[in-house]
mmCIF file of C-alpha atoms in Angstrom:
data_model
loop_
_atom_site.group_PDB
_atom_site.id
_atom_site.type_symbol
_atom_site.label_atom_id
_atom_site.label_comp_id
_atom_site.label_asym_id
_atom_site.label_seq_id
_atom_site.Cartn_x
_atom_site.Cartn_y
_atom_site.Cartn_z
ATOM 1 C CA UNK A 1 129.754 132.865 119.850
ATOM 2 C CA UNK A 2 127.236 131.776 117.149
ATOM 3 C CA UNK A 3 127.769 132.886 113.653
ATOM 4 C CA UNK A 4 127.025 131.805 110.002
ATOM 5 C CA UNK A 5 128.962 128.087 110.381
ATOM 6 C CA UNK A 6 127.179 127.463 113.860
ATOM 7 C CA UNK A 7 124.444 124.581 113.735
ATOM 8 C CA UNK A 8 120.923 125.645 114.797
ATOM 9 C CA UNK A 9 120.397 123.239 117.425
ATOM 10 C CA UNK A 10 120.381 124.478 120.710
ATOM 11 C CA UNK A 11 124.169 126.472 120.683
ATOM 12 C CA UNK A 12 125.630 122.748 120.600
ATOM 13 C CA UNK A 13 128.430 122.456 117.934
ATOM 14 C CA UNK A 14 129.032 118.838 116.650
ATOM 15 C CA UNK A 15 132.325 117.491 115.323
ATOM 16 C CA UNK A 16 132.793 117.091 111.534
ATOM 17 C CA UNK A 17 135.165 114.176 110.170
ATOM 18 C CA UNK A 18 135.743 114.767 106.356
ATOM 19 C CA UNK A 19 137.817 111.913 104.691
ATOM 20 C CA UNK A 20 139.163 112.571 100.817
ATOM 21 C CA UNK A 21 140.293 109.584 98.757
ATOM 22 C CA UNK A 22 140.473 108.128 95.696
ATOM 23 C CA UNK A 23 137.620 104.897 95.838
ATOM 24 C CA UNK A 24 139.638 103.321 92.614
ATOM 25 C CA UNK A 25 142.380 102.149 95.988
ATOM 26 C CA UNK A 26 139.795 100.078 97.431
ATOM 27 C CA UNK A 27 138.797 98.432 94.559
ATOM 28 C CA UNK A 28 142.730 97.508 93.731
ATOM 29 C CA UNK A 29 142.984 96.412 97.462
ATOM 30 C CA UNK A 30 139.863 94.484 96.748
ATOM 31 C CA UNK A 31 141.275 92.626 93.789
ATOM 32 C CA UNK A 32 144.316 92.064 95.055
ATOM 33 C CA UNK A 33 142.503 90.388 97.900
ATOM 34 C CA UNK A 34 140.950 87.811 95.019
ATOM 35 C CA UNK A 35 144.464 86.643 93.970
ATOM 36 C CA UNK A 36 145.739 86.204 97.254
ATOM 37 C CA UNK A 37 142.734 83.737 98.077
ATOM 38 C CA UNK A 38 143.711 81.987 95.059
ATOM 39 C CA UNK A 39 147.227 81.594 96.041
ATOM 40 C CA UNK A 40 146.936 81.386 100.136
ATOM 41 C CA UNK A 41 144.363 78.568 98.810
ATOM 42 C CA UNK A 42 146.631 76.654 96.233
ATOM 43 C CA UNK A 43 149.493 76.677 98.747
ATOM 44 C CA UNK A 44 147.407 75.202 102.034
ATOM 45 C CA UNK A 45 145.592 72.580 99.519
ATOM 46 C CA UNK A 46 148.840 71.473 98.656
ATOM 47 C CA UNK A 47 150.805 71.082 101.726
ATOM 48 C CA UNK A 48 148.185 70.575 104.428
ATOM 49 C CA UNK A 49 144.555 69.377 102.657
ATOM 50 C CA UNK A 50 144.602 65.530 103.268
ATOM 51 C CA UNK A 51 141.753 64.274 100.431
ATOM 52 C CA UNK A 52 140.753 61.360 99.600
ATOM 53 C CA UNK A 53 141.388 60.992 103.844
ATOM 54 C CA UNK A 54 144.210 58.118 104.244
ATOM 55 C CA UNK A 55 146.093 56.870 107.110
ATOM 56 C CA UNK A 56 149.555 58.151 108.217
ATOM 57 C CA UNK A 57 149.586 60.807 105.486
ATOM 58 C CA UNK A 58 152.644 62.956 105.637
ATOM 59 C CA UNK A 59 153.011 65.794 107.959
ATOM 60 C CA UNK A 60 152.962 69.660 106.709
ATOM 61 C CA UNK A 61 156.580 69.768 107.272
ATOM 62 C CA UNK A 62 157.364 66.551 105.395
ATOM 63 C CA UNK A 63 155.765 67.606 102.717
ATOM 64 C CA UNK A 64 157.602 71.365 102.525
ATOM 65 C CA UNK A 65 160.776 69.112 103.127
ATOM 66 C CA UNK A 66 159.995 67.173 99.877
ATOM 67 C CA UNK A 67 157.059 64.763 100.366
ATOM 68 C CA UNK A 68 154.397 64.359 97.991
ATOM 69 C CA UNK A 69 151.535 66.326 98.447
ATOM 70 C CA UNK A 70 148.439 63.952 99.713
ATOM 71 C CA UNK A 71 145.545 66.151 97.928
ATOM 72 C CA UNK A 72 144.653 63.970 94.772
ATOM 73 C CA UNK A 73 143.065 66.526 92.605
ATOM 74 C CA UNK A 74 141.353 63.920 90.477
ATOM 75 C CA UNK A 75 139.206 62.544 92.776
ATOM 76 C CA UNK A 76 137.189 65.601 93.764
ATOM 77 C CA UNK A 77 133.754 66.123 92.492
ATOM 78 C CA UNK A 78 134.858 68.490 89.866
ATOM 79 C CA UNK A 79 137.475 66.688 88.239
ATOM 80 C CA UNK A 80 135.255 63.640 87.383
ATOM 81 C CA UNK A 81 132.514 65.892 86.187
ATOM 82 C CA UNK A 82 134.179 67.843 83.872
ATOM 83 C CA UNK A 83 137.294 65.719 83.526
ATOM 84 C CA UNK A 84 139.322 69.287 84.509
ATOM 85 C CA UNK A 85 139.650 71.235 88.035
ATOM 86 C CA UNK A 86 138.439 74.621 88.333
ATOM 87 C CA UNK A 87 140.928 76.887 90.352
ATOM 88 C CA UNK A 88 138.663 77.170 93.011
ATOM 89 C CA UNK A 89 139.472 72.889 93.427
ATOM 90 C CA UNK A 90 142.129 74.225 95.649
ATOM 91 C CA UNK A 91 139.631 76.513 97.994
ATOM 92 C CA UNK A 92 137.027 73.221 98.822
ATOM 93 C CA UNK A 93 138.702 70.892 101.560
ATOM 94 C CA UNK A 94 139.684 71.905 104.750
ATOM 95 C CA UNK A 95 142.338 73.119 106.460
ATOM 96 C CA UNK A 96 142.143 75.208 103.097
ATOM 97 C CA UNK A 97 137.968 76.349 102.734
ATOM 98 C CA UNK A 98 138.320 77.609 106.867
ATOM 99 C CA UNK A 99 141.477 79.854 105.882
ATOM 100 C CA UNK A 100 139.664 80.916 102.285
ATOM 101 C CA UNK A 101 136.614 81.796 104.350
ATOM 102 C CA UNK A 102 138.702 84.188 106.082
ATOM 103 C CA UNK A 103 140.790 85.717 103.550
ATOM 104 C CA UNK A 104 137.353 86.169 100.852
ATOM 105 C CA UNK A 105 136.496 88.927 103.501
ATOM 106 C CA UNK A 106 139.683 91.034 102.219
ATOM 107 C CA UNK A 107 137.961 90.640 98.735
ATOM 108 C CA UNK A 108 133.758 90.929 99.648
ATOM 109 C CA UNK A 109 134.224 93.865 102.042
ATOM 110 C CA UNK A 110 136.642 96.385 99.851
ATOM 111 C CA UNK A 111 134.703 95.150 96.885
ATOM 112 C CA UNK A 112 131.352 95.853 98.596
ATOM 113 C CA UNK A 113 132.459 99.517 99.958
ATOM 114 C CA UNK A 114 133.448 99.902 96.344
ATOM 115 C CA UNK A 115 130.258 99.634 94.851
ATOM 116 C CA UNK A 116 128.773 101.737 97.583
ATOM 117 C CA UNK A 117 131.083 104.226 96.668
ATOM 118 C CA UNK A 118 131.064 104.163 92.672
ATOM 119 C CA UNK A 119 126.848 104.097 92.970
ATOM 120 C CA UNK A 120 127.168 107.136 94.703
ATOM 121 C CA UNK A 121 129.824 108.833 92.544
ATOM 122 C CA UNK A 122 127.842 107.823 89.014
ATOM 123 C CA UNK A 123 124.345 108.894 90.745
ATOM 124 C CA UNK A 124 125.469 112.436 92.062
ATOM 125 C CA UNK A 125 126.789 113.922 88.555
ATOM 126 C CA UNK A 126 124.642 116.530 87.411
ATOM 127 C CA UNK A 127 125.863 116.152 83.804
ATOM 128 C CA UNK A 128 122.800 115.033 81.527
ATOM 129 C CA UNK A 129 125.605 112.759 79.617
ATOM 130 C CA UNK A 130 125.560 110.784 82.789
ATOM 131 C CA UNK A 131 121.821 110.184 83.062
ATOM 132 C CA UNK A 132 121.660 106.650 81.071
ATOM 133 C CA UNK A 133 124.253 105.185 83.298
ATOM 134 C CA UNK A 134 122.965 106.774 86.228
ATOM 135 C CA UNK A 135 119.868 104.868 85.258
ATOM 136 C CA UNK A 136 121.567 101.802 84.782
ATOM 137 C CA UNK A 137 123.997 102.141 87.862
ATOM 138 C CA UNK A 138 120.344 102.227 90.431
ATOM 139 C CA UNK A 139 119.788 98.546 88.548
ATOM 140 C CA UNK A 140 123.093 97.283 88.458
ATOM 141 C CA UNK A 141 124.482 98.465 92.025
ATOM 142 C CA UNK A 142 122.721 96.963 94.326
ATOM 143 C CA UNK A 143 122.589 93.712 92.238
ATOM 144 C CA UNK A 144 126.304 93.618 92.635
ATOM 145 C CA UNK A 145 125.997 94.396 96.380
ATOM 146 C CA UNK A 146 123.983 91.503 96.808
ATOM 147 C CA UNK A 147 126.333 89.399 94.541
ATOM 148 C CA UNK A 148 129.602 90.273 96.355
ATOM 149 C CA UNK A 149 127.896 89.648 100.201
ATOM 150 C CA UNK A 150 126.809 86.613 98.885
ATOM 151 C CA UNK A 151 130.032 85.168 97.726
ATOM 152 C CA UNK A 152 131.380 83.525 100.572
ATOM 153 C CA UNK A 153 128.605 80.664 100.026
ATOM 154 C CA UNK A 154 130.667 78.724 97.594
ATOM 155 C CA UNK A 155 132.409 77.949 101.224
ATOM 156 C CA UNK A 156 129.032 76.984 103.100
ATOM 157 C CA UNK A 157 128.361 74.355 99.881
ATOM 158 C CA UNK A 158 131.291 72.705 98.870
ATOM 159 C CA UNK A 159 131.202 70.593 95.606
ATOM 160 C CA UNK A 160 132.219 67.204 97.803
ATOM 161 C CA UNK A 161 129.339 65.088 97.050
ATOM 162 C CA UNK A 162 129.609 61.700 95.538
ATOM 163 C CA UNK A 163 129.919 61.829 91.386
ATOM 164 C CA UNK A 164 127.186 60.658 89.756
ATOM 165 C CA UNK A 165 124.165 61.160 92.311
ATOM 166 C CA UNK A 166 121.431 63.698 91.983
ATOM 167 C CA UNK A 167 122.678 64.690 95.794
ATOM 168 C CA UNK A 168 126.523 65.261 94.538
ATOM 169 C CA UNK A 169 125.171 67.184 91.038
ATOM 170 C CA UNK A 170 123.472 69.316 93.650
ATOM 171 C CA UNK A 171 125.966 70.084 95.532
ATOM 172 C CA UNK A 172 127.471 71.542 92.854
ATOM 173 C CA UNK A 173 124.877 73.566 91.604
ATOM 174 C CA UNK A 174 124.660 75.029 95.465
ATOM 175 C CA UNK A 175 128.256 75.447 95.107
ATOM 176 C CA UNK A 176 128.563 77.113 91.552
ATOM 177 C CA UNK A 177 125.431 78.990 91.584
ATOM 178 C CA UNK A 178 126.980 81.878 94.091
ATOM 179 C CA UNK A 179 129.929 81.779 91.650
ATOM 180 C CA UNK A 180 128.157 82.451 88.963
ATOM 181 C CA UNK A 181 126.528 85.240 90.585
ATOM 182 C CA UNK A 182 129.746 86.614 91.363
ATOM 183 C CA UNK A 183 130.974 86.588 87.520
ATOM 184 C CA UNK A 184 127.627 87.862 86.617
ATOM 185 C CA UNK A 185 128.490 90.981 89.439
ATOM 186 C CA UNK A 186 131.752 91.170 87.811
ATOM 187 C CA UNK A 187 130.283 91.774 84.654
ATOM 188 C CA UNK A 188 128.108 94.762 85.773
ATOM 189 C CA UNK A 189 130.904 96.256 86.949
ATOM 190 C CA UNK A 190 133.233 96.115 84.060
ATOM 191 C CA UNK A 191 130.107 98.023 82.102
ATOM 192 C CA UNK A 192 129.808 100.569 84.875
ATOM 193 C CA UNK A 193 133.507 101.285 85.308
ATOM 194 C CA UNK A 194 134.305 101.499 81.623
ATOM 195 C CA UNK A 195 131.254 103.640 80.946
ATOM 196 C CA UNK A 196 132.078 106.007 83.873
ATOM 197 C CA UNK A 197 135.226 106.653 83.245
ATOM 198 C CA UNK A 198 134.273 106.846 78.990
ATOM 199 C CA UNK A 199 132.239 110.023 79.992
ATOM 200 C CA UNK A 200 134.693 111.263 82.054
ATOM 201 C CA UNK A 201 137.332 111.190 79.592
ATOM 202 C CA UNK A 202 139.860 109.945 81.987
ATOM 203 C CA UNK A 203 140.813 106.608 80.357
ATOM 204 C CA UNK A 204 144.429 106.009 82.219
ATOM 205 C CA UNK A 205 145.936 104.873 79.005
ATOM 206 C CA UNK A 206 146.430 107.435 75.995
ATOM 207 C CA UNK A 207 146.381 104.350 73.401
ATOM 208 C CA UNK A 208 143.208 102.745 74.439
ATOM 209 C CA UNK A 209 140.332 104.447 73.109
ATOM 210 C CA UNK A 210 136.381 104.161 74.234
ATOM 211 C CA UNK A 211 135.821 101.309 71.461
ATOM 212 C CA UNK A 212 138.638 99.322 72.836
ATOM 213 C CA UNK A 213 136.877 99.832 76.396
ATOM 214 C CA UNK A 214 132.726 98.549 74.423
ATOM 215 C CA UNK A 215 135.299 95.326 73.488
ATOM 216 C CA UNK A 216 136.541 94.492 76.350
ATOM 217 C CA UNK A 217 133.165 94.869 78.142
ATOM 218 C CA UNK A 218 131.471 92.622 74.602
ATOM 219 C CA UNK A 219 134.150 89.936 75.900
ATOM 220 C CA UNK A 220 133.237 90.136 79.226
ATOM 221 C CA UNK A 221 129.477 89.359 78.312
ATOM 222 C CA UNK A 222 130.305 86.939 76.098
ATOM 223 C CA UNK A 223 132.842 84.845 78.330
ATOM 224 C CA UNK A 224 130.216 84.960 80.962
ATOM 225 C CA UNK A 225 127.682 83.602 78.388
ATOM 226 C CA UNK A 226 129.905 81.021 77.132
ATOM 227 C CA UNK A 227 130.990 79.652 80.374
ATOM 228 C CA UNK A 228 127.331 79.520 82.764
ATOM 229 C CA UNK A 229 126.370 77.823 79.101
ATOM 230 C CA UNK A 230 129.403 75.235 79.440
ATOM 231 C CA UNK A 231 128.848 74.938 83.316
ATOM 232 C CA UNK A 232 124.492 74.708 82.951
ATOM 233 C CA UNK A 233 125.131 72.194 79.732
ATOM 234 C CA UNK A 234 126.654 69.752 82.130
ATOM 235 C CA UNK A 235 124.853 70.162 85.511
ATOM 236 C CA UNK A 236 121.851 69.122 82.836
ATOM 237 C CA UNK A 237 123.687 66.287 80.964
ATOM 238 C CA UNK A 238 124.070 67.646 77.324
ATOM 239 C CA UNK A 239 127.824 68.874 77.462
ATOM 240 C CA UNK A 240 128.728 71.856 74.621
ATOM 241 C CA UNK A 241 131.968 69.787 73.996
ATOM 242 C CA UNK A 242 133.302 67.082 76.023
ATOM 243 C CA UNK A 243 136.009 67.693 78.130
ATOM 244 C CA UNK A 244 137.612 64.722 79.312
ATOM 245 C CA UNK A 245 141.082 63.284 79.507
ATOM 246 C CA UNK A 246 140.180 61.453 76.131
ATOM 247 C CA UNK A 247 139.671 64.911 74.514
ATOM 248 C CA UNK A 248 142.894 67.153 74.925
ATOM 249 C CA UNK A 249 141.160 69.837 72.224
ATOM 250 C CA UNK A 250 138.109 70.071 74.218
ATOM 251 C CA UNK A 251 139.707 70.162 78.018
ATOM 252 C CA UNK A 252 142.212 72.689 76.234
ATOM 253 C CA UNK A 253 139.990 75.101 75.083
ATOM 254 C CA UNK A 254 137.465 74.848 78.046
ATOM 255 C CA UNK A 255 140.851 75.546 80.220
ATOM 256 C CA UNK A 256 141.170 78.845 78.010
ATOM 257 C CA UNK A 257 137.624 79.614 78.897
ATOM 258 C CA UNK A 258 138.212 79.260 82.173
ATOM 259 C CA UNK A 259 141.846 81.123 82.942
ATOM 260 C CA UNK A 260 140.619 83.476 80.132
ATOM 261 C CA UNK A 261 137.967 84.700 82.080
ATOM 262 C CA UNK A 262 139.929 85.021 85.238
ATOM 263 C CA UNK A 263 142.006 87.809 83.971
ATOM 264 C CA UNK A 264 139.703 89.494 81.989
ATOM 265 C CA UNK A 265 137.990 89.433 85.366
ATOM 266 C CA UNK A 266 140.814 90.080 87.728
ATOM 267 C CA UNK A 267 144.473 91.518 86.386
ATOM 268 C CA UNK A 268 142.918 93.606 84.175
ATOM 269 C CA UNK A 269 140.397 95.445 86.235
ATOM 270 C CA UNK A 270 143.148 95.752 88.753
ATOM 271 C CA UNK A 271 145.800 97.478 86.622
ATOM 272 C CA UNK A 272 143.607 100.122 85.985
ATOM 273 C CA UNK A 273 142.162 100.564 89.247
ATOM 274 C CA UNK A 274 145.401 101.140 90.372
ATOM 275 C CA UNK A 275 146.276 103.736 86.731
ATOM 276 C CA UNK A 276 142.787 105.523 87.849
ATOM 277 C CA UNK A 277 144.133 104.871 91.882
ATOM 278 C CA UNK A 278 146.476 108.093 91.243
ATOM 279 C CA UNK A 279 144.512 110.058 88.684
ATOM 280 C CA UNK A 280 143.655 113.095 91.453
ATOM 281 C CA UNK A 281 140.081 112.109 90.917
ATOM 282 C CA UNK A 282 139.448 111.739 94.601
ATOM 283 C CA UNK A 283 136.585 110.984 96.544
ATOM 284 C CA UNK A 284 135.402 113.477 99.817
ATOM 285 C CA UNK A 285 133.518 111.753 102.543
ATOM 286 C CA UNK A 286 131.963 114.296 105.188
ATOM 287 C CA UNK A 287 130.702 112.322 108.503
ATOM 288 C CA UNK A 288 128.418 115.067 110.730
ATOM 289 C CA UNK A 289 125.558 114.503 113.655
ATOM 290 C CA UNK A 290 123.047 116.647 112.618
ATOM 291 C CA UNK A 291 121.321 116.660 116.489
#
């Protein structure tokens, strides 16, 4: 029988799949995946990453039994150029980079479905309130894409060259460059998220307001700023503020830079994609062959 719901394509009826959920889960789950590369990495670089490589070092088991760990932190490339390690010091030698390469995927592919998603929640509101950030969001979406795919690359060019060269310095610069990509990504999203949900008056928490949210984004910017100006500054040889072992102040407050940015980047964005994860603002997907 053919009616009103029928399909005009011969008398064939094709199957309709219709998934409804909230995107804000796959950002968490995203996020989440972030911090676990972080700490997956931090545990293999201690107990199984053999740098500078030695003879006889002690096993994996040896060294969960007690041993000390035979990953010298201060003689990686990073280290001696900024006198500090950057977290991701404990993603760059293998066993630890092939195991990082696999878990980033839990992090670039919810991320990436994510920013799919949001593009296409900002872009279909009919609201003209929404029209500047829909304008924005066709910029700034597929920028991030690009960003997030990208990622895994500080993995293909790890910062392992010799200190001092012009062939170690750019090393680095292939290794921080898709980093700095990533933070710049980051950024766009904050602004997007924080705008979105302004409009949509659907801020999870009833004591933050929308000038608490322009902050937080202002920070964001400026961290970014501050830090691919620090990073840049030294890459060219013309440090902001040195940051050696013979200046505690300076390698102090770079550290803040550094672990300050990492949870306005991180912790924070993930508590309140999982406060907006149960807000009933959910998400219907509708999958149909059309012939």
């Amino acid at each position: 029988m053919v009616d009103e719901e029928t399909p005009l394509t011969g008398g064939k009826v094709y199957g309709t799949k219709t998934m409804q959920f909230n995107i804000e889960r796959i950002r968490l789950f995203g996020l989440v995946g972030g911090v676990l590369l972080l700490l997956v990495g931090t545990f293999v670089s201690t107990y199984a990453v053999v740098f500078p490589a030695k003879d006889n070092p002690s096993t994996f088991l040896e060294k969960l039994m007690g041993a000390p760990s035979d990953f010298d932190s201060e003689k990686t490339f990073i280290y001696q150029f900024f006198g500090f390690n950057h977290t991701c010091s404990m993603l760059d030698f293998n066993p630890s980079k092939t195991i990082a390469a696999l878990i980033i995927m839990l992090h670039v592919m919810p991320m990436d479905f994510f920013i799919i998603c949001h593009y296409l929640r900002i872009t279909s509101q009919t609201d003209p309130k929404y029209d500047n950030l829909k304008k924005v969001t066709k910029i700034f979406s597929p920028l991030e894409f690009a960003f997030m795919t990208y990622f895994y690359l500080v993995f293909v060019n790890s910062p392992d060259g010799v200190y001092g060269t012009h062939a170690g310095t750019m090393k680095f610069i292939a290794h921080y460059t898709p980093y700095m990509l990533w933070q710049l990504g980051m950024v766009m999203m904050a602004i997007q998220q924080c705008w979105y949900i302004a409009l949509k008056d659907m801020i999870p928490l009833s004591w933050v307001t929308k000038d608490m949210m322009w902050t937080y984004c202002q920070m964001m910017m400026a961290m970014f700023v501050l830090y691919t100006a620090f990073c840049w500054a030294y890459i060219v040889g013309s440090p902001l503020w040195p940051t050696g072992s013979d200046h505690p102040v300076g390698q102090f407050f770079a550290k803040c830079m550094m672990f300050g940015w990492e949870i306005l980047s991180i912790p924070i964005p993930a508590y309140f994609a999982y406060l907006e994860s149960s807000d009933g603002n959910d998400t219907q997907f509708t999958f149909k062959e059309l012939q």
